[in-house]
Structures are given as structure tokens and as C-alpha cells.
Coordinates of C-alpha atoms in Angstrom, one line a residue:
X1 CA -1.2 -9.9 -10.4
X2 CA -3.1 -9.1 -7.2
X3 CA -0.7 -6.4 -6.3
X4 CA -1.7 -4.8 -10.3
X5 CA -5.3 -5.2 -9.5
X6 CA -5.3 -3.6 -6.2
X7 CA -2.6 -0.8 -7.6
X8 CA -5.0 -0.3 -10.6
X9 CA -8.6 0.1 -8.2
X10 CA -6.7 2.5 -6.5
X11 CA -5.8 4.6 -9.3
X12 CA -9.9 4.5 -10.2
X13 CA -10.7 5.5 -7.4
X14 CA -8.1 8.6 -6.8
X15 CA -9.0 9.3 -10.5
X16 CA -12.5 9.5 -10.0
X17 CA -11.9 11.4 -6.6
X18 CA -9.9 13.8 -8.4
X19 CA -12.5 14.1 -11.1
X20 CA -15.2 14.9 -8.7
X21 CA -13.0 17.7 -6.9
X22 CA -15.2 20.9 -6.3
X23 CA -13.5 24.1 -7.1
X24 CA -11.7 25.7 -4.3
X25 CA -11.2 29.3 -4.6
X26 CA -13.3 30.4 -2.0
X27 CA -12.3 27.8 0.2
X28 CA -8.3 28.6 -0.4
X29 CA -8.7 32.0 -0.5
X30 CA -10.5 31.9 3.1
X31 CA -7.7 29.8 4.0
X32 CA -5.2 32.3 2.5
X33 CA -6.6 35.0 4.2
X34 CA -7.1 33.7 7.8
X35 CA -3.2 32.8 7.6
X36 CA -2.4 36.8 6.7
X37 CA -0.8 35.4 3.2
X38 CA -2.9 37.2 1.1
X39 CA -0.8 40.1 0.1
X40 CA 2.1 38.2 0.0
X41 CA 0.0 35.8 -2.4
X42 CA -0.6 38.8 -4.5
X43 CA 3.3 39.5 -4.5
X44 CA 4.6 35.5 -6.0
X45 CA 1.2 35.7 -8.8
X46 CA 2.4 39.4 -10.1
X47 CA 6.0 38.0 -10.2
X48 CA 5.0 34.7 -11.6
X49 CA 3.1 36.4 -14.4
X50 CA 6.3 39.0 -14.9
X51 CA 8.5 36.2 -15.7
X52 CA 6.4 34.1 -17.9
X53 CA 6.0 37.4 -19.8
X54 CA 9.6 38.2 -19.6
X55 CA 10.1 35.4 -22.5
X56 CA 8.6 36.9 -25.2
X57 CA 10.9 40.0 -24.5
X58 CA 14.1 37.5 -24.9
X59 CA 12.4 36.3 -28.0
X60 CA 12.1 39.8 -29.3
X61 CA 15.9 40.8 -28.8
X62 CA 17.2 39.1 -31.5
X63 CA 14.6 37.4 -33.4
X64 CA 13.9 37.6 -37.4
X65 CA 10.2 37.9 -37.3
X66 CA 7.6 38.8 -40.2
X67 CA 5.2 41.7 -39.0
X68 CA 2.7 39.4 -38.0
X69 CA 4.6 37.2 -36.1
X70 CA 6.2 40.5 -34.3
X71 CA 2.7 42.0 -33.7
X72 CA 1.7 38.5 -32.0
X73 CA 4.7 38.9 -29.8
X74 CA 4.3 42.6 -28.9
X75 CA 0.3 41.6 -28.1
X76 CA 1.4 38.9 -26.0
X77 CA 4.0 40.9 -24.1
X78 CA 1.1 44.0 -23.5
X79 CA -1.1 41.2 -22.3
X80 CA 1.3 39.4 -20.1
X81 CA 2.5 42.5 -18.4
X82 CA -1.6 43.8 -17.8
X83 CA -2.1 39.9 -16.5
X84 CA 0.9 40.8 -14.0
X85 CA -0.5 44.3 -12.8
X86 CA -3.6 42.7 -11.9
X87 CA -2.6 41.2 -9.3
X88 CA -1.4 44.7 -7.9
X89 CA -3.7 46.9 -8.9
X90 CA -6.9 45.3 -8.6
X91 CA -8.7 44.0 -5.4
X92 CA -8.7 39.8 -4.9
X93 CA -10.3 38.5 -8.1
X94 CA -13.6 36.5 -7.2
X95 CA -14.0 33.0 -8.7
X96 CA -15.3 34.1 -12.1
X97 CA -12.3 36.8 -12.4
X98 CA -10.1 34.0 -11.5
X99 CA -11.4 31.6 -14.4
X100 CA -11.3 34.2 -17.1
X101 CA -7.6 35.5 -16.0
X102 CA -6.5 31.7 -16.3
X103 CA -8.4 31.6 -20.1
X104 CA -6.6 34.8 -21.1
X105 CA -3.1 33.4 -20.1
X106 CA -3.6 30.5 -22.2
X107 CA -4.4 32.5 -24.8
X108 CA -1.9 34.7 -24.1
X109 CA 1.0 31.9 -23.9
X110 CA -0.1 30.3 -27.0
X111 CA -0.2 33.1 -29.4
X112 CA 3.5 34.3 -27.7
X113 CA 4.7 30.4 -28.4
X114 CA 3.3 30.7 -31.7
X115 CA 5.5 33.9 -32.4
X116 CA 8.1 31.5 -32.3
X117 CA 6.8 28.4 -34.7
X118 CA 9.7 27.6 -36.4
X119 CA 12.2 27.3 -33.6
X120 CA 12.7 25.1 -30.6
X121 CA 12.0 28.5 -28.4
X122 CA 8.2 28.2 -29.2
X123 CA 8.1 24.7 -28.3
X124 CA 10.0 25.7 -24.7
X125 CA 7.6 28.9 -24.1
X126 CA 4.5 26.0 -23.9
X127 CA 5.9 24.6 -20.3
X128 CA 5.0 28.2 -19.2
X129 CA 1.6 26.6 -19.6
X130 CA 2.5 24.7 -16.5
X131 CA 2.9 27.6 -14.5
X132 CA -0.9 28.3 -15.0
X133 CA -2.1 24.9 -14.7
X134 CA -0.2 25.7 -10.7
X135 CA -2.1 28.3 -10.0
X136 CA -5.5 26.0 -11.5
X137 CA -4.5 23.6 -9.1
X138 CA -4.1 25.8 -6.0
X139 CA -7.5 28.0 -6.6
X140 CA -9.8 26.2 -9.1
X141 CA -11.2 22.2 -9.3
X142 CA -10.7 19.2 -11.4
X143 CA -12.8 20.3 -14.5
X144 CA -11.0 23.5 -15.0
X145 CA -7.7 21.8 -14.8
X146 CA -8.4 19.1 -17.2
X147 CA -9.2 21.5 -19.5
X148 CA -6.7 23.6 -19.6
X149 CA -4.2 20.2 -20.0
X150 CA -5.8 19.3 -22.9
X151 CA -5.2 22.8 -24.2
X152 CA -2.1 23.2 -23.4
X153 CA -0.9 19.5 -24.9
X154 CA -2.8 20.7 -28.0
X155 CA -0.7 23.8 -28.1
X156 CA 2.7 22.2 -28.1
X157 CA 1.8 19.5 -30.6
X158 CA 0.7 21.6 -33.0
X159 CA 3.8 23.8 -32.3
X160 CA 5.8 20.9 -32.4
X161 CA 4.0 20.1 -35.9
X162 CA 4.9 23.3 -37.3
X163 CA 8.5 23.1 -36.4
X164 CA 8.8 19.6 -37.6
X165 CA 7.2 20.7 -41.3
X166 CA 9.3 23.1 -41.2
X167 CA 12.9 21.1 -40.8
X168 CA 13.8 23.7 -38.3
X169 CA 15.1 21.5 -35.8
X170 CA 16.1 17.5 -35.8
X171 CA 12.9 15.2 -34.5
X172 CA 15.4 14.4 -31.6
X173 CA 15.3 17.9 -30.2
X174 CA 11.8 18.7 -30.8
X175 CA 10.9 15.1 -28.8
X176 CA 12.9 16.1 -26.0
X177 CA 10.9 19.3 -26.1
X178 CA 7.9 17.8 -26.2
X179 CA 8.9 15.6 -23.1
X180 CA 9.8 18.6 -21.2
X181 CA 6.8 20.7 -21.9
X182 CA 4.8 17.6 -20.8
X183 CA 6.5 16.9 -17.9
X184 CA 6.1 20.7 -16.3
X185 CA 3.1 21.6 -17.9
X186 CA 1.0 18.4 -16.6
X187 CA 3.1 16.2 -13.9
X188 CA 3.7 19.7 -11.5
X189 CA -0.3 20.8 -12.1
X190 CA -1.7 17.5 -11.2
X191 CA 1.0 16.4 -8.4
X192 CA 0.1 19.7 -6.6
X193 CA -3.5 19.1 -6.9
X194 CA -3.1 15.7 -5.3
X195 CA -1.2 17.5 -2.5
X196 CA -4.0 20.4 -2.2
X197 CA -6.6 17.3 -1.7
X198 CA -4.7 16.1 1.6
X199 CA -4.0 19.6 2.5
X200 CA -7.3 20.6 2.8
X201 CA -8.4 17.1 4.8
X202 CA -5.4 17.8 7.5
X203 CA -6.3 21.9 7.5
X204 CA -10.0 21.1 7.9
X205 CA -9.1 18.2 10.4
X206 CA -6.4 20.6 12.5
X207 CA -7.4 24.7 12.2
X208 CA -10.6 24.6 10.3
X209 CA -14.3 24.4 11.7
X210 CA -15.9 22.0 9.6
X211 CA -19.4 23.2 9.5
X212 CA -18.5 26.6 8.7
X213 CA -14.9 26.4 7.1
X214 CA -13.5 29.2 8.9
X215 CA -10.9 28.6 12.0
X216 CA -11.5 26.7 15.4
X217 CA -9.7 27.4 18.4
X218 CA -6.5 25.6 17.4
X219 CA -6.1 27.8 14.0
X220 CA -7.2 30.7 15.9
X221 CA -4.5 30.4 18.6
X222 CA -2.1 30.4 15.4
X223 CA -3.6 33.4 13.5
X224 CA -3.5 35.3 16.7
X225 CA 0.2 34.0 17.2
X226 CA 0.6 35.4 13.7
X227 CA -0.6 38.9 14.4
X228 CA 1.9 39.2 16.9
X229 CA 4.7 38.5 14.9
X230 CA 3.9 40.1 11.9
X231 CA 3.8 43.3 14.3
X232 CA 5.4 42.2 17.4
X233 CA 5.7 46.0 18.9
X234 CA 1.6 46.3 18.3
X235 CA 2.4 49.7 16.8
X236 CA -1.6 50.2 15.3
X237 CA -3.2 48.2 18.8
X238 CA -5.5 45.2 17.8
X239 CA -8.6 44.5 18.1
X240 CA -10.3 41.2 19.1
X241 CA -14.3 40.6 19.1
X242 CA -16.0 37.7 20.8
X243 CA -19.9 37.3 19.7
X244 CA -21.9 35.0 21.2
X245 CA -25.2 34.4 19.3
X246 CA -28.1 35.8 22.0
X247 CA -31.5 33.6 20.5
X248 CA -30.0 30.9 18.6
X249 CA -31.3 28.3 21.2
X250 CA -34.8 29.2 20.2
X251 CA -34.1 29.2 16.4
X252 CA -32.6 25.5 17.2
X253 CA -35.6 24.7 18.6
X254 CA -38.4 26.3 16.5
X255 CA -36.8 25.2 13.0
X256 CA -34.1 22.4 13.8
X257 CA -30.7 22.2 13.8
X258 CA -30.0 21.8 10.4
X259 CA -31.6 25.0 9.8
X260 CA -29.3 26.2 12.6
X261 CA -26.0 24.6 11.0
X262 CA -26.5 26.9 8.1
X263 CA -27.7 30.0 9.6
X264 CA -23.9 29.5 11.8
X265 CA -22.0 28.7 8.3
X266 CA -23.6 31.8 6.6
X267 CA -23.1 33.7 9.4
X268 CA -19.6 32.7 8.8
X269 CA -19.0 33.2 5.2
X270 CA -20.7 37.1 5.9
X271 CA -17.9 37.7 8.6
X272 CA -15.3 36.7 6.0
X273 CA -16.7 38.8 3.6
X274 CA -16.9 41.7 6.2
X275 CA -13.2 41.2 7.4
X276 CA -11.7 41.3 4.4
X277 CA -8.1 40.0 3.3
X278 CA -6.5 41.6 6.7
X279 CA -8.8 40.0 9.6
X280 CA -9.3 36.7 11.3
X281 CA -12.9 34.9 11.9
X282 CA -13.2 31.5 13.5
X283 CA -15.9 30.0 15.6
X284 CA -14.7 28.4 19.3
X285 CA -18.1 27.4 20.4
X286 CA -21.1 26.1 19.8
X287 CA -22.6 29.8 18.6
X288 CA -19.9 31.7 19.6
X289 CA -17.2 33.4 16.9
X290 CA -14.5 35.5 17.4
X291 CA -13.0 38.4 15.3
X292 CA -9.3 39.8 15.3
X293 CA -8.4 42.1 12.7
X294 CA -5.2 44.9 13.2
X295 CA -6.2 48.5 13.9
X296 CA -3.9 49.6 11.3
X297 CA -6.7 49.1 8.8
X298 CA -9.9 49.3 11.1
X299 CA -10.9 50.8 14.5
X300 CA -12.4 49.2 17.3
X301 CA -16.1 51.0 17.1
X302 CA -16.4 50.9 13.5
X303 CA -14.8 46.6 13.6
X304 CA -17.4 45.5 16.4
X305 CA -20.9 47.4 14.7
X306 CA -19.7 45.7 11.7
X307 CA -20.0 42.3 13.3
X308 CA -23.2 43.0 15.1
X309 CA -24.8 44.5 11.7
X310 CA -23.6 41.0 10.1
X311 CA -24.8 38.8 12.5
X312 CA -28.5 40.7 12.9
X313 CA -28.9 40.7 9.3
X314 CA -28.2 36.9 8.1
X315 CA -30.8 35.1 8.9
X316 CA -35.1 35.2 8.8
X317 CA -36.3 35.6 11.9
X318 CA -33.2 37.3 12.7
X319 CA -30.1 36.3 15.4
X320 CA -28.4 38.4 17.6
X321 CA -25.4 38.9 19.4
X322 CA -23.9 40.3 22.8
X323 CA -20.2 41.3 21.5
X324 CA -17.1 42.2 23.7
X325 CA -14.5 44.0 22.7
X326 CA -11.4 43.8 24.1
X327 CA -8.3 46.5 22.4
X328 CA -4.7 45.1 22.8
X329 CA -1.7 48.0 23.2
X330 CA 1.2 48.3 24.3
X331 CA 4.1 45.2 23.1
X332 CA 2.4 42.0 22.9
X333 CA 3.2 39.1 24.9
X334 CA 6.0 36.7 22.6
X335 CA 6.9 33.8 24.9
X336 CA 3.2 32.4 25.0
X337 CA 0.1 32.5 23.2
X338 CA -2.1 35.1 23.0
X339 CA -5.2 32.7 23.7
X340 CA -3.6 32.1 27.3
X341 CA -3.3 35.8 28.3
X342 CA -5.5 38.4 30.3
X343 CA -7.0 38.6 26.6
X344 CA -9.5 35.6 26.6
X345 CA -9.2 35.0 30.5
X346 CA -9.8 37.7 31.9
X347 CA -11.3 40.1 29.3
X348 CA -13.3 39.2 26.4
X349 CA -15.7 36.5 27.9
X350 CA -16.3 39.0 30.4
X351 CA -17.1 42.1 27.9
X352 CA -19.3 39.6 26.2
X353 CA -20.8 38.6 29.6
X354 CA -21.5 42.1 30.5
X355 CA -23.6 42.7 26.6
X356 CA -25.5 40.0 27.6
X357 CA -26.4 40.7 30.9
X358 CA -27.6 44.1 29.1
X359 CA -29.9 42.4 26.9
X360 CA -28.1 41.3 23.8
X361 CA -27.4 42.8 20.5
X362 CA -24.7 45.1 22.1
X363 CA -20.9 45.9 22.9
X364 CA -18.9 46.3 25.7
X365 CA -15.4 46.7 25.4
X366 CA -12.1 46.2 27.4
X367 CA -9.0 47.5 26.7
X368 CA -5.5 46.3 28.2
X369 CA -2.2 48.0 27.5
X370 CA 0.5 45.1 27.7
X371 CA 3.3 47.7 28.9
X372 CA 1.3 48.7 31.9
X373 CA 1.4 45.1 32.6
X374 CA 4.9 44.6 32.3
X375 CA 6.3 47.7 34.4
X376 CA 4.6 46.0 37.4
X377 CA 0.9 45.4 37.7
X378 CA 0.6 41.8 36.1
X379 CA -3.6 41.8 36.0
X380 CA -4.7 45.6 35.7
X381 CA -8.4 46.1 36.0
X382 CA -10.0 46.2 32.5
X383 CA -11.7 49.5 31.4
X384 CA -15.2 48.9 30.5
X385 CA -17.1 51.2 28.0
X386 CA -20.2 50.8 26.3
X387 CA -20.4 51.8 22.5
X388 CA -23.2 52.5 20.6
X389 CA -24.6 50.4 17.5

């Protein structure tokens, strides 16, 4: 009985845990993005939406339909297909686009699995639902989730009604298809919504700066590790920005730190924004953030006034920052991280050193070729150059 009780508090208490989960889309995308797995993100929802779609076009092969029925299939195969182009087509959908794209499926399923009421096919086309409640799980909170269970449960038994009314199909079959729809389209949604809740307490505990959300030094060392191999020969060059905030002691002092702690997370969330789905931001220090972004779809001038323009313009009175620059060619180094080369040691703290010693709210830049460095001179002096802002 103890054992029950305790089991049974528990469950309350995940429950209610669960209930109170915030939504996550910005927080997953960031995550997304700072791991380079947004485009291929974009790939797996396009062909997730594809397939769900592809049912309706089985359906219409060889199915005896009345025009209505048929013009509720057609719709939701025009829909489905849009819903899958989307994702291709389209930048990444904010939170509000997000929500709305999940409504529309719904709809979109339902009126496809009602094309199909008097067979066991509409019954089978409702655990696509589960499929959407996924993607709720990954991106959106509790609320949203819930919702959509208790439409998609709806959905099925009053699909499952019609079949029944209809003596289409033995009470037997349209039980086990009620089981099944049940089973994917609520035990898969909330299981990986339990798992995203301890993913996002290790991520925040391992490669995630808690007061800002985006990357420490440990997920930086991994996203820079990541670079590399996603382009191991550094055809384009990359780029890598360290800013270190020039008057943020005196906005410490003159308005406290909590004022502080969120001038540094918005000063975060701007340098997300600014990056895009193809760069890195994470903060190492105190009020120091660095930037890494490939210069196949930036350059270095245009990457580092970006991040001083950013910075200047967050906060009231306003923060500055001394950037260095340092710009990687040549093949990157594969047997150790990047965080332990010439690139941090020798180069970027001292680019940033040399904007401050210039009075702040600069750049400086380095540059290093890695194949100079492997042909015999194993610490070439950097190149300094001042850019204007």
C-alpha cells in the first residue's frame, strides 16, 4: 500500500509538472540551431508531412467514393502536400506559425479520415494524428498537447461511431483500431514529451548557459567541433567573433545585477536572432560571448559590425563591446578541438585585447591559414587589421 501511495504522489507530481510545462519553440529551436540541425530538421518535417499525406492518395486509388467524400479527399491531399512544402519553401516558422500549421494538420487529418467513414482505413488514417502530436511534443508545451489529444481521441471515436452504425466492419476490428490509434496517437506524443523534459535539464546542465539559454564553453567546444566536420576542408573560411562587453561593470553597479542578468540574456536572444539558422552564439564569461558562423553564408566585415550593432543597441543606457575577429582557412585541425588551437590561444583574446586597448566599441581581426601552419611554421604571427564599424 505504501509502495501505491508513493507510486501514485509521484504520478501528481509529474502530472502536474507536465501540466505546467512552458512552450518550447524558441528554446528548441535555439537548441536546433546552435547544433547546425536546422536544415536537416526542415528535411524529416517536409518528409513527415509527405507521407502522412501520401495516405489519402492510397485511399484514392481504388476507393468508391460519393463526390463529396472525393472532394474531402482531394482537399486534404492539396492541403497535406502545401503543409509539406512549407517546410521548404518558407523561412523557420516562428511560434505562432508553428501553432496554426499543427491546427491545420488536425484539420487536415480529420477531414482525410473522414473521407474514409465507413471503412477500417478512416479509423487507421487517425494514428497519423500521432505524428503531429510528435512534433507538439518536440516544439510546443503541455497545453497545446493536451489539446490536440483530446481532438484527436474525439476524431477516431466518432469515426469509429460511424463505421460501427454503419456494420462496415466487426466491433472486434474496429476495437483493435481504436487501440492502435490510441496507442500512437497518445502514448508516443506524451512519452517523448517526458523525454524532452529531461533533455532540456541535462542540455541546460551540460552545453547551455543558464541565464541566457544559449551555449557555454562546453557546447561551444562541440558546435565548433561540428563546423569542422560538417566542412572538414574549410572550403568558404570561418569566421569566429569574441565580444567582451566594455561598460557593463558600471551598468552592474549603477542599476544591479539583476538588471544586468537581463541586459546579458537579451543581448543573447538578439545575437540568435542576428545569426540566424547557420551560426553559433554562446557566452564563456562573465560578459563575454562568442560568435562562429561559416563564411559560406556571411563574411567576416559584414559578421563582426553585426555583432557590434547588436550589442550597442540592446540595452538603455547602452553597452558596448571591443570584438576580435579571428578568420580560419586553410584545412582545419581534426585530431583536437578547435577551442585548444592558435584560435582562442593565441588569437582571438588577443584581437579583442587590442579593441579594447583602442577604446571599445571596435574590431580587430586575426586571420590564420591552418595550411601554412602545417607545411612548417607551427605558430605564424597573426595578421592584425582594423575594420571599420
Amino acid at each position: 500500500m505504501i509502495r501505491i501511495a508513493v507510486a501514485l504522489g509521484q504520478l501528481g507530481w509529474a502530472l502536474s509538472h507536465w501540466w505546467k510545462r512552458q512552450d518550447q519553440f524558441a528554446w528548441f529551436t535555439s537548441y536546433l540551431a546552435d547544433r547546425q540541425l536546422i536544415e536537416p530538421s526542415r528535411i524529416i518535417l517536409a518528409l513527415s508531412a509527405a507521407m502522412v499525406t501520401l495516405v489519402p492518395v492510397v485511399v484514392l486509388i481504388d476507393a468508391d467514393l460519393t463526390t463529396s467524400l472525393l472532394a474531402m479527399l482531394i482537399a486534404s491531399i492539396v492541403v497535406g502536400s502545401g503543409l509539406s512544402l512549407m517546410w521548404v519553401l518558407f523561412p523557420w516558422p516562428s511560434p505562432a506559425r508553428s501553432r496554426a500549421w499543427v491546427c491545420v494538420c488536425d484539420v487536415t487529418i480529420l477531414v482525410g479520415s473522414l473521407a474514409q467513414y465507413k471503412t477500417l482505413g478512416g479509423l487507421y488514417g487517425c494514428a497519423a494524428f500521432g505524428l503531429v502530436g510528435g512534433y507538439i511534443a518536440f516544439f510546443h508545451g503541455a497545453r497545446l498537447l493536451a489539446a490536440h489529444l483530446v481532438f484527436s481521441l474525439a476524431s477516431a471515436s466518432a469515426i469509429a461511431g460511424f463505421i460501427l452504425a454503419d456494420d462496415g466492419a466487426a466491433t472486434s476490428s474496429v476495437a483493435v483500431g481504436i487501440i492502435q490509434a490510441v496507442l500512437i496517437g497518445i502514448s508516443i506524443p506524451v512519452a517523448t514529451q517526458f523525454l524532452m523534459e529531461a533533455l532540456a535539464s541535462d542540455a541546460a546542465a551540460a552545453e547551455l548557459d543558464t541565464l541566457t539559454g544559449v551555449l557555454n564553453r562546453r557546447g561551444l567546444e562541440r558546435a565548433l567541433d561540428r563546423l569542422n566536420s560538417m566542412d572538414p576542408d574549410n572550403v568558404h573560411g570561418l569566421a569566429v567573433i569574441v565580444a567582451d562587453l566594455d561598460n557593463f561593470k558600471e551598468i552592474n553597479d549603477r542599476f544591479g545585477h539583476r538588471y544586468g542578468d537581463r541586459v546579458l540574456a537579451e543581448i543573447a536572444t538578439r545575437l540568435r536572432a542576428t545569426l540566424g539558422v547557420s551560426g553559433v552564439v554562446s557566452r564563456i564569461g562573465g560578459d563575454e560571448f562568442v560568435v562562429a558562423d561559416s563564411l559560406r553564408w556571411t563574411e567576416p566585415m559584414r559578421l563582426a559590425n553585426q555583432v557590434l550593432h547588436t550589442i550597442s543597441t540592446t540595452s538603455d543606457p547602452p553597452v558596448t563591446a571591443s570584438v576580435g575577429v579571428v578568420h580560419l582557412t586553410g584545412r582545419l585541425p581534426g585530431h583536437r578541438s578547435l577551442m585548444t588551437t592558435v584560435l582562442f590561444t593565441d588569437l582571438a583574446d588577443a584581437a579583442m585585447y587590442e579593441a579594447k586597448r583602442a577604446g571599445g566599441d571596435t574590431v580587430r581581426t586575426r586571420s590564420h591559414d591552418y595550411g601554412a601552419a602545417v607545411t612548417g611554421d607551427p605558430s605564424p604571427s597573426p595578421r592584425p587589421a582594423q575594420w571599420p564599424h
